[in-house]
Rosetta silent file (secondary structure, phi, psi, omega in degrees, C-alpha in Angstrom):
SEQUENCE: MTAIERSIERFTGVTLGELAAAVDGSTRVDRKYLLPMADAVEVIRRLDARTRALDLDGVRGSEYASVYFDTPDRLSYRLAAQSRRRGFRLRTRVYAGTRTAFLEMRACGGGGAAVKDRIPYAAHHLGRLTDEGRAYAAESLAGMGFDPDLEALLRPAMTTRYRRATLLLADGSRATLDSGLAWIDADGRCLSLPGQVVIESKSVAGATPLDRELWRAGHRPQRFCKFGTGTAALHPELPGQRWEGLLRGPFAAASQTDPRVLRG
SCORE:     score description
SCORE:     0.000 S_00000001
   1 L     0.000  132.542 -179.037    0.000    0.000    0.000 S_00000001
   2 L   -82.112  167.280  176.972    1.342    3.411   -0.974 S_00000001
   3 H   -61.670  -35.259  177.497    1.392    6.509    1.222 S_00000001
   4 H   -63.176  -45.882 -179.094   -1.378    7.943   -0.941 S_00000001
   5 H   -64.647  -37.043  176.712   -3.571    4.887   -0.394 S_00000001
   6 H   -64.861  -35.877 -176.150   -2.991    5.042    3.353 S_00000001
   7 H   -71.504  -19.280 -178.893   -3.977    8.712    3.369 S_00000001
   8 L  -105.704    7.712  178.793   -7.387    8.018    1.810 S_00000001
   9 L   -62.050  -28.412 -176.650   -8.327    5.068    4.006 S_00000001
  10 L   -71.789  -16.029 -177.197  -10.443    7.352    6.213 S_00000001
  11 L   -83.494  146.606  173.944  -12.824    8.131    3.341 S_00000001
  12 E   -64.013  143.481 -179.013  -15.937    6.088    2.652 S_00000001
  13 E   -76.683  155.480  173.889  -15.573    3.879   -0.407 S_00000001
  14 E  -133.324  138.799 -179.687  -17.371    4.415   -3.707 S_00000001
  15 L   -80.181  165.099  178.891  -17.837    1.750   -6.364 S_00000001
  16 H   -62.336  -39.384  178.519  -16.801    2.179   -9.983 S_00000001
  17 H   -64.357  -41.534  178.606  -20.443    2.226  -11.032 S_00000001
  18 H   -65.653  -38.891  179.150  -21.312    4.909   -8.496 S_00000001
  19 H   -64.561  -45.477 -179.652  -18.342    6.985   -9.593 S_00000001
  20 H   -62.476  -36.871 -179.377  -19.296    6.731  -13.266 S_00000001
  21 H   -71.898  -24.704 -174.125  -22.861    7.740  -12.485 S_00000001
  22 H   -85.676  -23.187 -173.224  -21.749   10.765  -10.470 S_00000001
  23 L  -132.526  155.601  173.458  -19.444   12.412  -13.011 S_00000001
  24 L  -101.849  110.054 -174.766  -19.203   13.095  -16.726 S_00000001
  25 L   -95.890    6.581 -175.890  -15.746   11.967  -17.796 S_00000001
  26 L   -87.751  -50.023  178.810  -15.968   12.773  -21.510 S_00000001
  27 E  -117.300  125.906 -173.471  -15.775   16.594  -21.607 S_00000001
  28 E  -162.353  169.050  170.616  -14.020   18.336  -18.754 S_00000001
  29 E  -109.825  125.108 -179.339  -11.447   20.851  -17.559 S_00000001
  30 E  -106.787  138.441  170.529   -8.375   19.258  -15.995 S_00000001
  31 E  -121.543  128.451 -173.734   -5.949   20.930  -13.617 S_00000001
  32 E  -118.247  143.865 -179.368   -2.709   19.073  -12.996 S_00000001
  33 E  -136.748  135.213  172.759   -0.171   19.383  -10.217 S_00000001
  34 E  -114.531  118.397 -175.563    3.156   17.599   -9.732 S_00000001
  35 E  -147.022  160.942  179.405    4.288   17.710   -6.112 S_00000001
  36 E   -61.234  150.919 -177.638    6.267   15.723   -3.547 S_00000001
  37 H   -55.179  -45.393 -177.657    4.520   12.775   -1.919 S_00000001
  38 H   -61.225  -38.856  178.693    4.608   14.323    1.578 S_00000001
  39 H   -67.381  -39.828  179.345    2.930   17.503    0.316 S_00000001
  40 H   -63.085  -43.486  179.573    0.244   15.506   -1.464 S_00000001
  41 H   -61.962  -40.029 -179.792   -0.531   13.496    1.668 S_00000001
  42 H   -65.362  -40.970  178.197   -0.838   16.698    3.714 S_00000001
  43 H   -63.979  -43.261  179.933   -3.281   18.218    1.214 S_00000001
  44 H   -61.938  -36.545 -179.563   -5.404   15.047    1.203 S_00000001
  45 H   -59.841  -26.483 -176.474   -5.505   15.118    4.997 S_00000001
  46 L   -90.514   -1.840 -178.263   -7.316   18.473    4.816 S_00000001
  47 L   -71.389  152.477  177.950  -10.095   17.326    2.486 S_00000001
  48 L   -54.393  138.175 -179.434  -13.728   17.253    3.608 S_00000001
  49 L   -64.571  -14.486  177.456  -14.662   14.006    5.352 S_00000001
  50 L   -78.454   -6.474  174.578  -17.515   13.625    2.844 S_00000001
  51 L   -59.461  144.037  178.305  -14.922   12.838    0.173 S_00000001
  52 E  -121.567  150.529 -176.640  -15.198    9.272   -1.101 S_00000001
  53 E  -117.807  136.538  177.864  -12.459    7.012   -2.496 S_00000001
  54 E   -60.911  128.342 -177.352  -12.790    4.491   -5.293 S_00000001
  55 L  -123.352  118.198  178.933  -12.739    1.028   -3.751 S_00000001
  56 E  -111.098   95.033 -179.880  -12.108   -2.047   -5.903 S_00000001
  57 L    54.613   44.350  177.149  -12.733   -5.110   -3.765 S_00000001
  58 L    86.238    0.879 -179.273  -11.151   -3.468   -0.733 S_00000001
  59 E  -110.017  133.526 -175.502   -8.215   -1.935   -2.619 S_00000001
  60 L   -99.496    5.358  178.329   -7.896    1.847   -2.927 S_00000001
  61 L  -144.312  158.335 -177.864   -5.303    1.909   -5.724 S_00000001
  62 E  -147.146  146.221  178.201   -4.752    0.223   -9.074 S_00000001
  63 E   -78.546  136.266  177.085   -1.903   -0.212  -11.553 S_00000001
  64 E  -120.857  145.759  171.340   -2.286    1.568  -14.898 S_00000001
  65 E  -139.649  133.590  179.909   -0.303    1.124  -18.108 S_00000001
  66 E  -131.746  143.079  172.477   -0.718    3.191  -21.264 S_00000001
  67 E  -117.550  121.531  179.141    0.950    3.066  -24.670 S_00000001
  68 E   -96.187  142.248 -178.639    0.884    6.307  -26.664 S_00000001
  69 E  -111.824  142.992  179.615    1.079    6.278  -30.450 S_00000001
  70 E  -149.038  167.143  177.501    2.713    8.900  -32.634 S_00000001
  71 L   -83.495  163.969  178.430    3.994    9.392  -36.168 S_00000001
  72 L   -56.973  -30.906  178.040    7.719    9.081  -37.048 S_00000001
  73 L   -92.156   11.722  173.880    7.972   12.880  -37.123 S_00000001
  74 L    58.529   49.661 -179.327    6.195   13.067  -33.733 S_00000001
  75 H   -61.246  -47.804 -178.993    3.177   15.041  -34.895 S_00000001
  76 H   -59.341  -43.795  178.661    1.136   14.351  -31.753 S_00000001
  77 H   -64.035  -46.876 -176.626    4.045   15.405  -29.545 S_00000001
  78 H   -62.240  -38.356  177.348    4.818   18.537  -31.566 S_00000001
  79 H   -62.956  -38.646  177.898    1.213   19.710  -31.432 S_00000001
  80 H   -69.859  -43.531 -176.825    1.284   19.323  -27.650 S_00000001
  81 H   -67.833  -30.460 -178.497    4.705   20.954  -27.272 S_00000001
  82 L   -90.861    3.922  175.420    3.756   23.922  -29.429 S_00000001
  83 L    55.093   42.169  176.246    0.540   24.497  -27.447 S_00000001
  84 L   -68.282  156.439  177.923   -1.640   24.470  -30.527 S_00000001
  85 L   -70.787  -21.251 -175.379   -5.367   24.952  -30.057 S_00000001
  86 L  -126.450  124.542  179.028   -5.964   21.663  -31.824 S_00000001
  87 E  -155.451  174.998  179.322   -4.180   18.422  -31.020 S_00000001
  88 E  -146.911  152.997  170.948   -4.704   14.728  -30.441 S_00000001
  89 E  -138.911  125.069  178.464   -3.371   11.886  -28.341 S_00000001
  90 E  -110.778  130.599 -178.925   -4.049    8.247  -29.129 S_00000001
  91 E  -149.528  151.807  164.044   -3.302    5.623  -26.520 S_00000001
  92 E   -96.582  150.998  179.879   -4.157    2.153  -25.388 S_00000001
  93 E  -146.832  135.622  175.223   -4.713    1.753  -21.664 S_00000001
  94 E  -116.270  134.678  178.205   -5.142   -1.230  -19.394 S_00000001
  95 E  -105.237  103.673 -174.326   -6.735   -0.948  -15.956 S_00000001
  96 L   -62.917  -34.575 -175.999   -5.282   -3.741  -13.856 S_00000001
  97 L   -64.605  -33.222 -179.526   -7.843   -3.336  -11.086 S_00000001
  98 L  -110.077   -0.484  178.797  -10.803   -4.093  -13.365 S_00000001
  99 L    57.185   36.455  178.142   -8.867   -6.157  -15.945 S_00000001
 100 E  -119.394  158.204  179.884  -10.232   -3.991  -18.753 S_00000001
 101 E  -141.407  152.772 -179.508   -8.500   -2.179  -21.602 S_00000001
 102 E  -142.089  157.491  165.858   -9.449    0.570  -24.046 S_00000001
 103 E  -106.461  123.709 -171.668   -8.174    2.422  -27.064 S_00000001
 104 E  -122.074  137.073  170.884   -8.670    6.122  -26.377 S_00000001
 105 E  -114.582  125.553  179.183   -8.503    9.223  -28.546 S_00000001
 106 E  -112.601  119.940  175.152   -8.203   12.512  -26.732 S_00000001
 107 E   -93.834  122.307 -175.962   -8.938   15.689  -28.644 S_00000001
 108 E  -102.666  124.266 -179.341   -7.177   18.622  -27.021 S_00000001
 109 L  -116.504 -168.797 -179.728   -8.713   22.062  -27.404 S_00000001
 110 H   -80.138  164.870  174.604   -8.180   25.530  -26.050 S_00000001
 111 H    71.818   14.683  178.555   -8.813   26.703  -22.516 S_00000001
 112 H    83.795   -0.375 -179.503   -7.708   23.457  -20.922 S_00000001
 113 E   -79.634  147.932  178.256  -10.761   21.561  -22.199 S_00000001
 114 E  -142.776  143.922  176.558  -10.391   18.030  -23.485 S_00000001
 115 E  -119.854  126.167 -177.047  -12.788   15.583  -25.098 S_00000001
 116 E  -118.584  136.368  175.556  -12.026   11.882  -24.749 S_00000001
 117 E  -130.585  151.993 -178.107  -13.568    9.003  -26.644 S_00000001
 118 E  -154.812  160.897  175.039  -12.697    5.324  -26.382 S_00000001
 119 E  -130.982  152.225  175.474  -13.556    1.818  -27.501 S_00000001
 120 E   -59.627  148.247 -175.528  -12.995   -1.514  -25.727 S_00000001
 121 L  -145.574  149.358  178.507   -9.665   -3.099  -26.614 S_00000001
 122 L   -77.004  128.937 -176.541   -7.943   -6.408  -25.962 S_00000001
 123 H   -59.704  -31.366 -178.107   -5.275   -6.041  -23.268 S_00000001
 124 H   -75.617   -4.934  173.955   -2.863   -8.316  -25.158 S_00000001
 125 H  -103.326   18.783 -174.867   -2.895   -5.781  -28.023 S_00000001
 126 L   -52.184  -39.126 -174.335   -1.791   -2.949  -25.741 S_00000001
 127 L   -96.001   17.254  178.961    1.385   -2.265  -27.759 S_00000001
 128 L  -150.838  160.342  174.826   -0.106   -2.370  -31.248 S_00000001
 129 L  -100.522  118.909  175.769   -2.972   -1.075  -33.331 S_00000001
 130 L   -75.155  174.779  176.367   -5.250   -3.787  -34.666 S_00000001
 131 H   -58.640  -42.623  177.686   -7.245   -3.329  -37.881 S_00000001
 132 H   -63.258  -39.979  179.196  -10.180   -2.216  -35.754 S_00000001
 133 H   -64.296  -40.276  178.966   -7.910    0.149  -33.847 S_00000001
 134 H   -68.057  -37.891  176.657   -6.589    1.729  -37.024 S_00000001
 135 H   -63.428  -40.950  177.908  -10.109    2.183  -38.378 S_00000001
 136 H   -63.794  -43.301 -179.663  -11.072    3.873  -35.116 S_00000001
 137 H   -63.339  -43.305 -179.435   -7.993    6.113  -35.264 S_00000001
 138 H   -63.041  -44.194  179.720   -8.683    7.134  -38.876 S_00000001
 139 H   -64.620  -40.787  179.829  -12.315    7.962  -38.124 S_00000001
 140 H   -66.363  -43.287  179.378  -11.348    9.928  -35.009 S_00000001
 141 H   -61.701  -44.474  179.218   -8.639   11.888  -36.826 S_00000001
 142 H   -61.756  -39.627  179.762  -11.017   12.767  -39.648 S_00000001
 143 H   -64.738  -22.900  178.830  -13.609   13.915  -37.127 S_00000001
 144 L   -96.719    1.701  178.329  -11.046   16.335  -35.651 S_00000001
 145 L    91.618    9.695  176.200  -10.039   17.716  -39.064 S_00000001
 146 L   -93.727  162.574  176.116   -6.806   15.748  -39.467 S_00000001
 147 L   -66.841  118.478 -179.165   -5.842   13.616  -42.443 S_00000001
 148 H   -63.393  -21.133  179.406   -7.275   10.148  -41.678 S_00000001
 149 H   -69.360  -10.376  175.309   -4.357    8.584  -43.556 S_00000001
 150 H   -59.395  -25.353 -177.398   -2.151    9.585  -40.616 S_00000001
 151 H   -58.890  -30.655 -179.179   -3.313    6.386  -38.926 S_00000001
 152 H   -67.603  -19.140 -178.240   -1.013    4.380  -41.206 S_00000001
 153 H   -95.053  -12.320 -174.528    1.986    6.202  -39.690 S_00000001
 154 L   -70.498  132.458  176.815    1.072    5.761  -36.032 S_00000001
 155 E  -145.005  161.428 -179.394    3.353    3.485  -34.005 S_00000001
 156 E   -57.346  131.280 -178.556    4.112    2.991  -30.287 S_00000001
 157 E  -121.737  -30.423 -176.268    6.111    5.948  -28.998 S_00000001
 158 E  -156.679  137.597  172.723    5.875    5.936  -25.189 S_00000001
 159 E  -113.128  133.205  175.158    4.697    3.656  -22.389 S_00000001
 160 E  -117.958  145.274  177.086    3.689    5.093  -19.034 S_00000001
 161 E  -135.967  142.099  178.308    3.138    3.167  -15.806 S_00000001
 162 E  -168.221  172.829  176.933    1.844    4.383  -12.457 S_00000001
 163 E  -116.130  128.055 -172.195   -0.478    3.532   -9.586 S_00000001
 164 E  -116.528  137.157  166.552   -3.716    5.522   -9.361 S_00000001
 165 E  -115.606  147.472 -175.550   -6.166    6.317   -6.586 S_00000001
 166 E  -127.455  136.783 -179.498   -9.402    8.127   -7.434 S_00000001
 167 E  -117.643  141.399  166.959  -11.517   10.460   -5.306 S_00000001
 168 E  -103.624  110.618 -172.408  -15.112   11.605   -5.598 S_00000001
 169 L   -78.863  166.773 -172.979  -15.015   15.031   -3.962 S_00000001
 170 L   -62.093  -24.990 -179.643  -17.695   16.553   -1.769 S_00000001
 171 L   -91.311    4.045  179.897  -18.971   18.780   -4.604 S_00000001
 172 L    92.974   -3.807  176.330  -19.374   15.819   -6.989 S_00000001
 173 L   -82.734  174.008 -173.409  -16.198   16.472   -8.969 S_00000001
 174 E  -124.848  155.584  175.321  -13.468   13.881   -9.383 S_00000001
 175 E  -146.597  148.823  175.553   -9.715   13.752   -8.813 S_00000001
 176 E  -120.488  149.463 -177.647   -6.968   11.242   -9.506 S_00000001
 177 E  -128.946  109.819 -174.694   -3.733   10.703   -7.572 S_00000001
 178 E  -110.429  127.713  177.852   -0.912    9.028   -9.499 S_00000001
 179 E  -132.786  175.038 -175.683    2.301    7.757   -7.887 S_00000001
 180 E    63.176   39.987 -171.995    5.077    5.348   -8.869 S_00000001
 181 E   -71.031  131.069  179.993    5.448    7.294  -12.119 S_00000001
 182 E  -147.664  147.412 -179.518    7.559    5.656  -14.833 S_00000001
 183 E  -131.438  140.371  172.826    8.153    6.149  -18.563 S_00000001
 184 E  -134.240  123.956  178.893    9.680    3.867  -21.236 S_00000001
 185 E   -91.665  177.762 -174.250   10.115    5.103  -24.793 S_00000001
 186 L   -66.329  -19.924  179.529   10.198    3.029  -27.971 S_00000001
 187 L   -91.420    0.759  179.635   14.009    2.933  -27.880 S_00000001
 188 L    91.661   -2.859  175.337   14.108    1.474  -24.370 S_00000001
 189 L   -70.286  143.675 -174.111   15.102    4.708  -22.632 S_00000001
 190 E  -150.493  157.828  175.066   13.317    5.067  -19.314 S_00000001
 191 E  -154.253  164.098  178.303   12.975    7.196  -16.193 S_00000001
 192 E  -145.054  156.536  177.351   10.924    7.299  -13.014 S_00000001
 193 E  -125.862   75.265 -172.803    9.810    9.814  -10.381 S_00000001
 194 L   -65.694  -24.885 -176.396    9.320    7.666   -7.273 S_00000001
 195 L   -99.008    8.508 -176.097    8.942   10.565   -4.834 S_00000001
 196 E  -115.127  156.352  177.983    6.434   12.610   -6.825 S_00000001
 197 E  -129.828  135.892  170.395    2.652   12.513   -7.212 S_00000001
 198 E   -97.000  118.353  173.297    0.512   13.816  -10.049 S_00000001
 199 E  -104.602  129.642 -179.716   -2.765   15.198   -8.736 S_00000001
 200 E  -129.167  118.270  174.500   -5.373   15.914  -11.370 S_00000001
 201 E   -92.696  142.097 -175.220   -8.686   17.592  -10.618 S_00000001
 202 E  -131.053  116.112 -178.681  -11.429   17.030  -13.163 S_00000001
 203 E  -140.208  164.761  176.779  -14.459   19.292  -13.336 S_00000001
 204 L   -94.222   -3.449 -177.796  -16.925   20.577  -15.886 S_00000001
 205 L  -150.739 -108.960 -170.039  -16.537   24.158  -14.702 S_00000001
 206 L   -83.883 -166.796 -176.909  -14.807   25.904  -11.801 S_00000001
 207 L   -66.640  146.686  178.376  -12.307   24.999   -9.128 S_00000001
 208 L   -95.628  168.275  175.272  -12.876   21.882   -7.032 S_00000001
 209 H   -57.624  -34.265  178.681  -12.395   21.534   -3.253 S_00000001
 210 H   -68.880  -40.734  175.507   -9.080   19.815   -3.961 S_00000001
 211 H   -55.550  -45.602 -176.221   -7.920   22.716   -6.144 S_00000001
 212 H   -65.265  -38.895  177.109   -8.643   25.124   -3.302 S_00000001
 213 H   -66.754  -38.100  177.360   -6.715   23.046   -0.776 S_00000001
 214 H   -64.792  -41.973  179.906   -3.770   22.832   -3.164 S_00000001
 215 H   -64.715  -40.809  178.405   -3.829   26.591   -3.689 S_00000001
 216 H   -60.890  -32.104 -179.604   -3.910   27.224    0.067 S_00000001
 217 L   -85.368    2.095  175.878   -0.807   25.055    0.365 S_00000001
 218 L    92.361   10.778 -179.990    0.969   27.118   -2.301 S_00000001
 219 L   -99.915  137.740 -179.877    0.610   24.722   -5.244 S_00000001
 220 L  -121.783  154.490  177.612   -0.594   25.963   -8.614 S_00000001
 221 L   -57.835  148.046 -177.778   -1.702   24.091  -11.745 S_00000001
 222 L  -126.136  153.548  172.557    1.141   23.197  -14.079 S_00000001
 223 L   -77.117  102.525 -174.929    1.503   22.519  -17.754 S_00000001
 224 L  -148.345  132.834  166.235    1.999   18.806  -17.519 S_00000001
 225 L  -143.034  141.512 -175.035    1.018   15.741  -19.486 S_00000001
 226 H   -58.433  -45.337 -178.558    2.547   12.328  -19.007 S_00000001
 227 H   -64.374  -52.256 -175.318    3.117   11.768  -22.706 S_00000001
 228 H   -67.665  -50.294 -176.688    4.511   15.197  -23.521 S_00000001
 229 H   -67.395  -39.434  177.663    6.635   15.838  -20.460 S_00000001
 230 H   -63.520  -41.354  177.583    7.987   12.288  -20.393 S_00000001
 231 H   -62.999  -45.188 -179.708    8.936   12.481  -24.069 S_00000001
 232 H   -62.749  -39.035 -179.448   10.661   15.830  -23.568 S_00000001
 233 H   -67.177  -37.731 -179.237   12.586   14.513  -20.551 S_00000001
 234 H   -83.384  -17.047 -178.462   13.814   11.432  -22.417 S_00000001
 235 L  -131.224   77.164 -177.720   14.535   13.354  -25.629 S_00000001
 236 L   -63.864  -12.834  177.843   16.153   16.701  -24.766 S_00000001
 237 L   -74.435  -14.649  179.982   16.839   17.249  -28.474 S_00000001
 238 L   -87.198  154.922  176.585   13.103   17.859  -28.985 S_00000001
 239 L   -66.541  124.588 -178.151   11.412   21.215  -28.314 S_00000001
 240 L  -137.919   24.980 -176.220   10.160   21.114  -24.743 S_00000001
 241 H   -59.710  -28.558 -179.156    9.862   24.742  -23.689 S_00000001
 242 H   -58.771  -30.160 -177.256    6.214   24.215  -22.738 S_00000001
 243 H  -115.118   25.126 -173.010    7.384   22.046  -19.830 S_00000001
 244 H   -56.977  -41.314 -178.619   10.685   23.841  -19.142 S_00000001
 245 H   -61.650  -42.420  179.126    9.936   24.464  -15.451 S_00000001
 246 H   -70.581  -37.678 -178.915    9.237   20.788  -14.785 S_00000001
 247 H   -66.338  -33.022  178.095   12.197   19.626  -16.858 S_00000001
 248 H   -85.383  -16.113 -179.222   14.521   21.828  -14.823 S_00000001
 249 L   -99.453 -109.188 -174.806   12.787   20.877  -11.581 S_00000001
 250 H   -57.055  -38.487 -176.545   11.467   17.404  -10.674 S_00000001
 251 H   -72.982  -20.366  177.694   12.475   15.778  -13.963 S_00000001
 252 H   -65.697  -25.449 -179.755   16.064   16.969  -13.625 S_00000001
 253 H  -106.179   16.331 -178.479   16.425   14.560  -10.701 S_00000001
 254 L   -62.841  145.132 -179.821   14.440   11.711  -12.320 S_00000001
 255 E   -83.045  130.438  171.536   15.829    8.218  -11.773 S_00000001
 256 L   -83.030  123.671 -169.353   17.129    6.313  -14.767 S_00000001
 257 L  -121.344  146.282  176.009   15.684    2.836  -14.319 S_00000001
 258 L   -61.915  119.833 -177.585   16.336   -0.566  -15.849 S_00000001
 259 H   -60.052  -24.988  179.034   13.470   -0.994  -18.371 S_00000001
 260 H   -65.298  -31.401  177.322   13.206   -4.675  -17.481 S_00000001
 261 H   -69.166  -45.045 -177.535   12.079   -3.625  -14.005 S_00000001
 262 H   -67.811  -33.130 -178.756    9.443   -1.230  -15.325 S_00000001
 263 H   -78.188  -17.933 -175.860    8.109   -3.755  -17.805 S_00000001
 264 L   -61.969    0.000    0.000    7.848   -6.468  -15.182 S_00000001
């Protein structure tokens, strides 16, 4: 059990079905924070006792693995790094706690808004696009105004691994707490941030109770995405000014890890 999971034991549990019914996870505004584990635990300690924690058969955390796909010229990454109003991220994701997997397309727009769509996917195809997956990618790209033929160029570019806990906040909004952060790129380069936590608040409008507690503690939202920041950290030759503060801060002290350990 992680320190994050211990810190949310005091909250009443909520099932996955109850969580899904309480929030709209398709269109939302996300605020992300990267902070030390001890600071995250202190912020959680101050949350309203009416907060509820996702409980999967008595477990308050679950392992996640995602594979992000990009073109050889890193179009998806470049759109994210250049802060364009229009971008996309395609990934497969497996949820170990529920033994389910999806192929997800995230359309990134202005103002911090994001629209996510997904289809069920076989977990053993996590690192590749099946014919069905490519058809889904082409249709999604066309729907966002991109050339659907880009799907033929998409290949695995980055794998992320972490352990996630999820909260249903007192106002009905949702938040995720990710620890054990690790990245492996297609060339086998890898890094990890064992002492850091990504907190992400997810709302359809204004600030959540968790945002307010983070602000009181001196933490502000950061430009951070696992795919983009991890790619920039592992490939300093790429443009990464969008995440310069993080690259010079927490990522500068990131641990280089044996990829065989992360893949295990």
